[in-house]
Amino acid sequence: MAEAHPENMKAWLYSGTSGGLEKNLELKYSIRAPPVPRTNEVIVKVLSAGLNPADFKVPEMGMAATHLVIGMPATPGMDFCGRVVSTGPSATHFKPGQLVYGSHSRPMKFGSLGEFLSIPASFVSPLPEGVEIDQAAGIGIAGQSAYQSLLGYVKEGDKVFINGGSGGCGLFAIQIAKNMGCHVTVTCSTRNVELCYRMGADNVIDYTAEEDLVAGVKRQGVIYDHIIDHIGLPSPLYFQCHHFLKPDGVFVQVGASSMLTFAGRLAWPSILGGGKRKYVIFFFTNTGQHLTKLGEMMEEGNLQTQVDSVYEFEDTVQAFEKLRSGRARGKIIVHVAKPQAHWHQEMGLF
């Protein structure tokens, strides 16, 4: 017998962001659960959630934007792994009790730091056998972003340069590029050099040891086929990349210090000192197909989520404080619920 749709749930809520999202979080033990799934949606009982900087950056854009884009009050969190509770008529390829993982494309009203969430079935993938829940919970946004910043741009034998190798996207990008057969050079700080090598990087440039990072990259004498920039700094990196990026190579900007950085690089002509290589601003696409591909890599042992720290649900505020500090070496995971061997009893399915 199928479970009755959950009416209430526990969740972290925020109704404002003054002073930072984490200062406005409140744990509620009985709020209204997501509505009955629409035609193509699934309701998931969240077991673990992975945090991303966008979880606080988007809500903090301004209250007008937050109300318009998200709706208030809201529960933060995009990445998750959990069990299917119920499905809409067009999502019956997922079954109640099935372990799945995925991500919202942006912060939503019902985020992954609540007991239940509703999500389009196309944003979800079945959890492969042998892949741990916490590993899958951290892959949604960062893993797909890393994959998409490489897919269609590189081939086996290419040389890839990643500016910012030790963040969430960077650590996934190292592993995925290596899986694609590429030679990988990354930048990071001294404390993360060993981590980047452990994730598979062939060469690591410690930017804290370089007075001029761009000069240091030039000094290496390597001509790259592809560049991914997760930082947006130093600014001359793009404008000088013709010295170390092939003429048909692409400079993909995944992160930047500001929208002005994006606009300036696109508008500044090369004859006036602007960039002389193709510049692409990365836009995230949420797709179950890419999630499934990443899951296959994890199942084969070729991809892992580097977990910085794990927090229990009641400690979510501290998890956000760690996220905001920028000192996390990998993903921050929050345990929303404990996996149950007898899940059908817990959920009332039988």
Coordinates of C-alpha atoms in Angstrom, one line a residue:
M1 CA 0.0 0.0 0.0
A2 CA 1.5 3.4 -1.1
E3 CA 2.3 6.0 1.5
A4 CA -0.1 8.8 2.1
H5 CA 1.5 12.1 0.9
P6 CA 3.4 13.7 3.8
E7 CA 1.5 16.7 5.2
N8 CA 4.3 18.1 7.5
M9 CA 8.0 17.9 7.9
K10 CA 11.0 19.2 9.7
A11 CA 13.1 21.8 7.8
W12 CA 15.5 24.7 8.2
L13 CA 13.7 28.0 7.1
Y14 CA 14.9 31.5 6.4
S15 CA 12.6 34.6 5.9
G16 CA 15.4 37.1 5.5
T17 CA 19.2 37.3 4.9
S18 CA 20.2 40.4 6.9
G19 CA 23.7 39.7 8.3
G20 CA 24.0 36.5 6.3
L21 CA 21.6 33.6 5.5
E22 CA 23.0 31.5 8.4
K23 CA 22.1 34.1 10.9
N24 CA 18.4 33.9 9.8
L25 CA 18.0 30.1 9.8
E26 CA 15.5 28.5 12.1
L27 CA 14.8 24.8 12.6
K28 CA 11.1 24.1 12.4
Y29 CA 9.8 20.7 13.3
S30 CA 6.4 20.8 11.8
I31 CA 5.9 22.8 8.6
R32 CA 3.9 22.0 5.5
A33 CA 5.6 19.5 3.2
P34 CA 5.8 20.0 -0.6
P35 CA 2.5 19.6 -2.4
V36 CA 1.5 16.4 -4.2
P37 CA 4.0 15.8 -7.1
R38 CA 3.1 17.2 -10.5
T39 CA 3.0 15.1 -13.6
N40 CA 6.8 14.9 -14.1
E41 CA 7.9 15.3 -10.4
V42 CA 9.1 13.1 -7.6
I43 CA 8.9 13.6 -3.9
V44 CA 12.1 12.6 -2.2
K45 CA 12.8 12.0 1.5
V46 CA 16.2 13.6 1.9
L47 CA 19.0 11.6 3.6
S48 CA 22.0 13.8 3.0
A49 CA 22.4 17.3 1.5
G50 CA 25.5 18.8 -0.1
L51 CA 26.1 22.6 0.3
N52 CA 27.1 25.0 -2.5
P53 CA 28.1 28.7 -2.3
A54 CA 25.0 29.5 -4.3
D55 CA 22.9 28.3 -1.4
F56 CA 23.6 31.6 0.4
K57 CA 24.8 33.8 -2.5
V58 CA 21.6 33.7 -4.5
P59 CA 19.2 34.4 -1.5
E60 CA 21.6 37.3 -0.5
M61 CA 21.3 39.0 -3.9
G62 CA 18.5 41.1 -2.4
M63 CA 15.1 40.5 -0.7
A64 CA 13.1 41.5 -3.8
A65 CA 15.0 39.1 -6.0
T66 CA 14.8 36.4 -3.3
H67 CA 11.0 36.8 -3.0
L68 CA 10.6 36.7 -6.7
V69 CA 13.0 33.8 -7.6
I70 CA 12.6 31.6 -4.5
G71 CA 9.5 32.6 -2.5
M72 CA 9.6 33.1 1.3
P73 CA 10.0 31.6 3.8
A74 CA 12.2 29.0 2.1
T75 CA 14.5 26.1 2.8
P76 CA 18.0 26.3 1.5
G77 CA 20.0 23.5 -0.3
M78 CA 20.2 22.2 -3.8
D79 CA 22.2 18.9 -3.8
F80 CA 20.8 15.8 -2.2
C81 CA 20.6 12.0 -2.0
G82 CA 17.5 10.3 -0.6
R83 CA 14.6 7.9 -1.2
V84 CA 11.7 8.4 -3.5
V85 CA 8.4 8.7 -1.6
S86 CA 6.0 9.3 -4.5
T87 CA 5.9 10.2 -8.1
G88 CA 3.8 12.0 -10.6
P89 CA 2.1 10.1 -13.5
S90 CA 5.0 10.7 -15.9
A91 CA 7.7 9.8 -13.4
T92 CA 6.8 6.2 -12.6
H93 CA 10.2 4.9 -13.8
F94 CA 11.2 5.9 -10.3
K95 CA 9.7 3.7 -7.5
P96 CA 8.9 4.4 -3.9
G97 CA 11.9 3.5 -1.7
Q98 CA 14.4 3.8 -4.5
L99 CA 17.6 5.6 -3.6
V100 CA 18.2 8.6 -5.9
Y101 CA 20.5 11.7 -6.1
G102 CA 20.3 15.0 -7.9
S103 CA 20.0 18.7 -7.5
H104 CA 17.7 21.7 -8.0
S105 CA 19.0 24.0 -10.7
R106 CA 18.8 27.0 -8.3
P107 CA 17.7 27.7 -4.8
M108 CA 14.0 26.8 -4.4
K109 CA 11.3 27.2 -1.8
F110 CA 11.6 23.5 -0.8
G111 CA 15.4 22.9 -0.7
S112 CA 17.4 19.9 0.4
L113 CA 17.8 21.0 4.0
G114 CA 14.2 19.9 4.6
E115 CA 12.9 16.4 5.3
F116 CA 11.1 16.2 1.9
L117 CA 11.5 18.0 -1.5
S118 CA 9.8 17.9 -4.8
I119 CA 11.8 18.0 -7.9
P120 CA 11.4 17.3 -11.7
A121 CA 12.3 13.6 -12.4
S122 CA 14.7 14.8 -15.1
F123 CA 16.9 16.3 -12.4
V124 CA 17.3 13.0 -10.6
S125 CA 19.2 9.8 -11.2
P126 CA 19.2 6.3 -9.5
L127 CA 22.0 5.8 -7.0
P128 CA 24.4 3.2 -8.4
E129 CA 25.1 0.1 -6.4
G130 CA 28.0 0.6 -4.0
V131 CA 28.1 4.4 -4.2
E132 CA 27.7 5.9 -0.7
I133 CA 24.9 8.3 0.1
D134 CA 27.2 11.1 1.2
Q135 CA 29.3 10.8 -2.0
A136 CA 26.3 11.2 -4.2
A137 CA 24.8 14.0 -2.1
G138 CA 27.7 16.3 -3.0
I139 CA 28.0 15.8 -6.7
G140 CA 24.9 17.5 -8.2
I141 CA 25.9 21.1 -9.0
A142 CA 29.7 21.0 -8.8
G143 CA 30.0 17.6 -10.5
Q144 CA 27.8 18.5 -13.4
S145 CA 29.5 21.9 -13.8
A146 CA 32.9 20.3 -14.0
Y147 CA 31.7 17.7 -16.5
Q148 CA 30.0 20.3 -18.7
S149 CA 33.0 22.6 -18.7
L150 CA 35.0 19.8 -20.3
L151 CA 32.4 18.0 -22.4
G152 CA 32.8 18.8 -26.1
Y153 CA 35.9 20.8 -25.5
V154 CA 38.6 18.2 -24.9
K155 CA 39.7 14.8 -26.2
E156 CA 42.2 12.2 -25.1
G157 CA 45.8 13.6 -25.0
D158 CA 44.8 17.2 -24.5
K159 CA 46.4 19.5 -22.0
V160 CA 44.0 21.2 -19.6
F161 CA 44.7 24.1 -17.3
I162 CA 42.4 24.6 -14.3
N163 CA 42.6 27.8 -12.4
G164 CA 41.3 26.9 -8.9
G165 CA 41.8 23.2 -8.6
S166 CA 40.9 22.7 -4.9
G167 CA 37.3 24.0 -4.8
G168 CA 34.2 21.8 -5.3
C169 CA 34.2 22.2 -9.1
G170 CA 37.9 22.1 -9.4
L171 CA 38.4 18.7 -7.6
F172 CA 35.7 17.1 -9.8
A173 CA 37.2 18.7 -13.0
I174 CA 40.6 17.2 -12.2
Q175 CA 39.2 13.7 -11.9
I176 CA 36.9 14.0 -14.9
A177 CA 39.6 15.4 -17.2
K178 CA 41.9 12.6 -16.2
N179 CA 39.1 10.1 -17.0
M180 CA 38.9 11.7 -20.4
G181 CA 42.6 11.0 -20.9
C182 CA 43.9 14.6 -20.5
H183 CA 47.0 16.0 -18.9
V184 CA 46.0 18.3 -16.1
T185 CA 47.7 21.3 -14.6
V186 CA 45.9 23.2 -11.8
T187 CA 46.5 26.2 -9.5
C188 CA 45.9 26.1 -5.7
S189 CA 47.3 27.4 -2.4
T190 CA 50.1 25.6 -0.6
R191 CA 47.8 23.8 1.8
N192 CA 46.0 22.1 -1.1
V193 CA 48.9 21.1 -3.3
E194 CA 48.9 17.5 -2.0
L195 CA 45.1 17.2 -2.3
C196 CA 45.2 18.2 -5.9
Y197 CA 47.9 15.7 -6.7
R198 CA 45.9 13.0 -4.8
M199 CA 42.9 13.8 -7.0
G200 CA 45.0 13.1 -10.1
A201 CA 46.6 16.4 -11.2
D202 CA 49.8 16.0 -13.2
N203 CA 51.1 19.4 -12.3
V204 CA 50.2 21.9 -9.6
I205 CA 51.2 25.5 -9.5
D206 CA 51.1 27.0 -6.0
Y207 CA 49.8 30.5 -6.6
T208 CA 50.9 31.6 -3.1
A209 CA 54.5 31.0 -4.1
E210 CA 54.2 33.0 -7.3
E211 CA 54.6 36.8 -7.2
D212 CA 52.9 36.9 -10.6
L213 CA 50.7 33.9 -11.4
V214 CA 50.4 34.7 -15.1
A215 CA 54.2 35.0 -15.4
G216 CA 54.5 31.7 -13.6
V217 CA 52.1 29.9 -16.0
K218 CA 54.1 31.4 -19.0
R219 CA 57.3 30.2 -17.4
Q220 CA 56.1 26.6 -17.4
G221 CA 56.3 26.7 -21.2
V222 CA 53.2 24.5 -21.7
I223 CA 50.7 25.3 -24.5
Y224 CA 47.2 24.2 -23.4
D225 CA 44.3 22.9 -25.4
H226 CA 41.7 24.1 -22.9
I227 CA 41.5 26.4 -19.9
I228 CA 38.9 26.4 -17.1
D229 CA 38.8 29.4 -14.7
H230 CA 37.0 28.9 -11.4
I231 CA 38.3 32.0 -9.8
G232 CA 38.1 34.9 -12.2
L233 CA 41.5 36.2 -10.9
P234 CA 44.1 37.4 -11.6
S235 CA 42.4 39.5 -14.4
P236 CA 45.4 39.2 -16.8
L237 CA 45.0 35.4 -17.0
Y238 CA 42.5 35.7 -19.8
F239 CA 44.1 38.7 -21.5
Q240 CA 47.4 36.9 -21.6
C241 CA 46.2 33.4 -22.3
H242 CA 47.2 33.5 -26.0
H243 CA 50.7 32.9 -24.7
F244 CA 49.8 29.5 -23.3
L245 CA 46.4 28.5 -25.0
K246 CA 46.3 27.2 -28.6
P247 CA 44.7 29.4 -31.2
D248 CA 41.6 27.1 -31.4
G249 CA 41.5 26.6 -27.6
V250 CA 38.7 27.9 -25.4
F251 CA 38.8 29.8 -22.1
V252 CA 35.8 28.7 -20.1
Q253 CA 34.8 31.0 -17.2
V254 CA 33.0 29.0 -14.5
G255 CA 33.5 31.6 -11.8
A256 CA 34.4 35.3 -11.7
S257 CA 34.8 38.1 -9.2
S258 CA 31.9 40.0 -10.6
M259 CA 29.6 40.4 -13.6
L260 CA 31.7 43.4 -14.6
T261 CA 34.5 40.9 -15.1
F262 CA 32.4 38.9 -17.5
A263 CA 31.2 42.0 -19.4
G264 CA 34.7 43.5 -19.7
R265 CA 36.3 40.4 -21.1
L266 CA 33.5 40.0 -23.7
A267 CA 33.5 43.6 -24.8
W268 CA 37.2 44.5 -24.8
P269 CA 38.6 44.0 -28.4
S270 CA 41.9 42.2 -28.8
I271 CA 43.4 45.1 -30.8
L272 CA 43.1 47.2 -27.7
G273 CA 44.7 44.6 -25.4
G274 CA 41.7 42.4 -24.9
G275 CA 41.8 38.6 -25.0
K276 CA 42.9 36.9 -28.2
R277 CA 41.3 33.5 -27.5
K278 CA 37.6 32.4 -27.5
Y279 CA 36.0 33.3 -24.2
V280 CA 32.9 31.3 -23.0
I281 CA 30.8 32.1 -19.9
F282 CA 29.7 28.8 -18.4
F283 CA 26.0 28.3 -17.8
F284 CA 24.9 25.3 -15.8
T285 CA 22.5 22.8 -17.3
N286 CA 20.7 20.4 -14.9
T287 CA 20.2 17.0 -16.6
G288 CA 19.7 13.4 -15.3
Q289 CA 21.9 12.2 -18.2
H290 CA 25.0 13.9 -16.9
L291 CA 24.2 12.8 -13.3
T292 CA 23.9 9.2 -14.5
K293 CA 27.3 9.5 -16.3
L294 CA 28.9 10.9 -13.2
G295 CA 27.3 8.1 -11.2
E296 CA 28.8 5.5 -13.5
M297 CA 32.3 7.1 -13.0
M298 CA 31.7 6.8 -9.2
E299 CA 30.6 3.2 -9.5
E300 CA 33.7 2.3 -11.5
G301 CA 35.9 4.0 -8.9
N302 CA 37.1 6.8 -11.2
L303 CA 35.4 9.7 -9.5
Q304 CA 34.9 10.6 -5.8
T305 CA 33.4 13.5 -3.9
Q306 CA 36.1 15.0 -1.7
V307 CA 34.2 15.5 1.5
D308 CA 35.6 18.3 3.7
S309 CA 33.3 17.8 6.6
V310 CA 30.0 16.2 7.7
Y311 CA 27.4 17.9 9.9
E312 CA 24.3 16.6 11.6
F313 CA 21.0 18.3 10.7
E314 CA 20.9 20.3 14.0
D315 CA 24.3 21.8 13.2
T316 CA 23.3 23.2 9.8
V317 CA 24.2 26.8 10.9
Q318 CA 27.7 25.7 11.6
A319 CA 27.9 24.0 8.2
F320 CA 27.0 27.3 6.5
E321 CA 29.6 29.2 8.6
K322 CA 32.2 26.7 7.3
L323 CA 31.0 27.1 3.7
R324 CA 31.1 30.9 3.9
S325 CA 34.6 30.8 5.4
G326 CA 35.9 29.6 2.0
R327 CA 38.3 27.2 3.8
A328 CA 36.5 24.0 3.0
R329 CA 38.7 21.5 1.1
G330 CA 35.9 19.8 -0.9
K331 CA 32.2 19.4 -0.2
I332 CA 30.3 20.0 3.0
I333 CA 27.6 17.4 3.7
V334 CA 24.7 17.7 6.1
H335 CA 22.9 14.5 7.3
V336 CA 19.2 15.3 7.1
A337 CA 18.0 11.9 8.1
K338 CA 19.5 8.5 9.0
P339 CA 19.3 5.8 6.3
Q340 CA 16.9 3.1 7.5
A341 CA 17.3 -0.6 6.7
H342 CA 13.5 -0.9 7.1
W343 CA 12.7 2.2 5.1
H344 CA 9.2 0.9 4.2
Q345 CA 8.2 0.8 7.8
E346 CA 9.6 4.3 8.5
M347 CA 7.7 5.7 5.5
G348 CA 4.5 3.7 6.1
L349 CA 4.6 2.0 2.8
F350 CA 3.6 -1.4 4.2

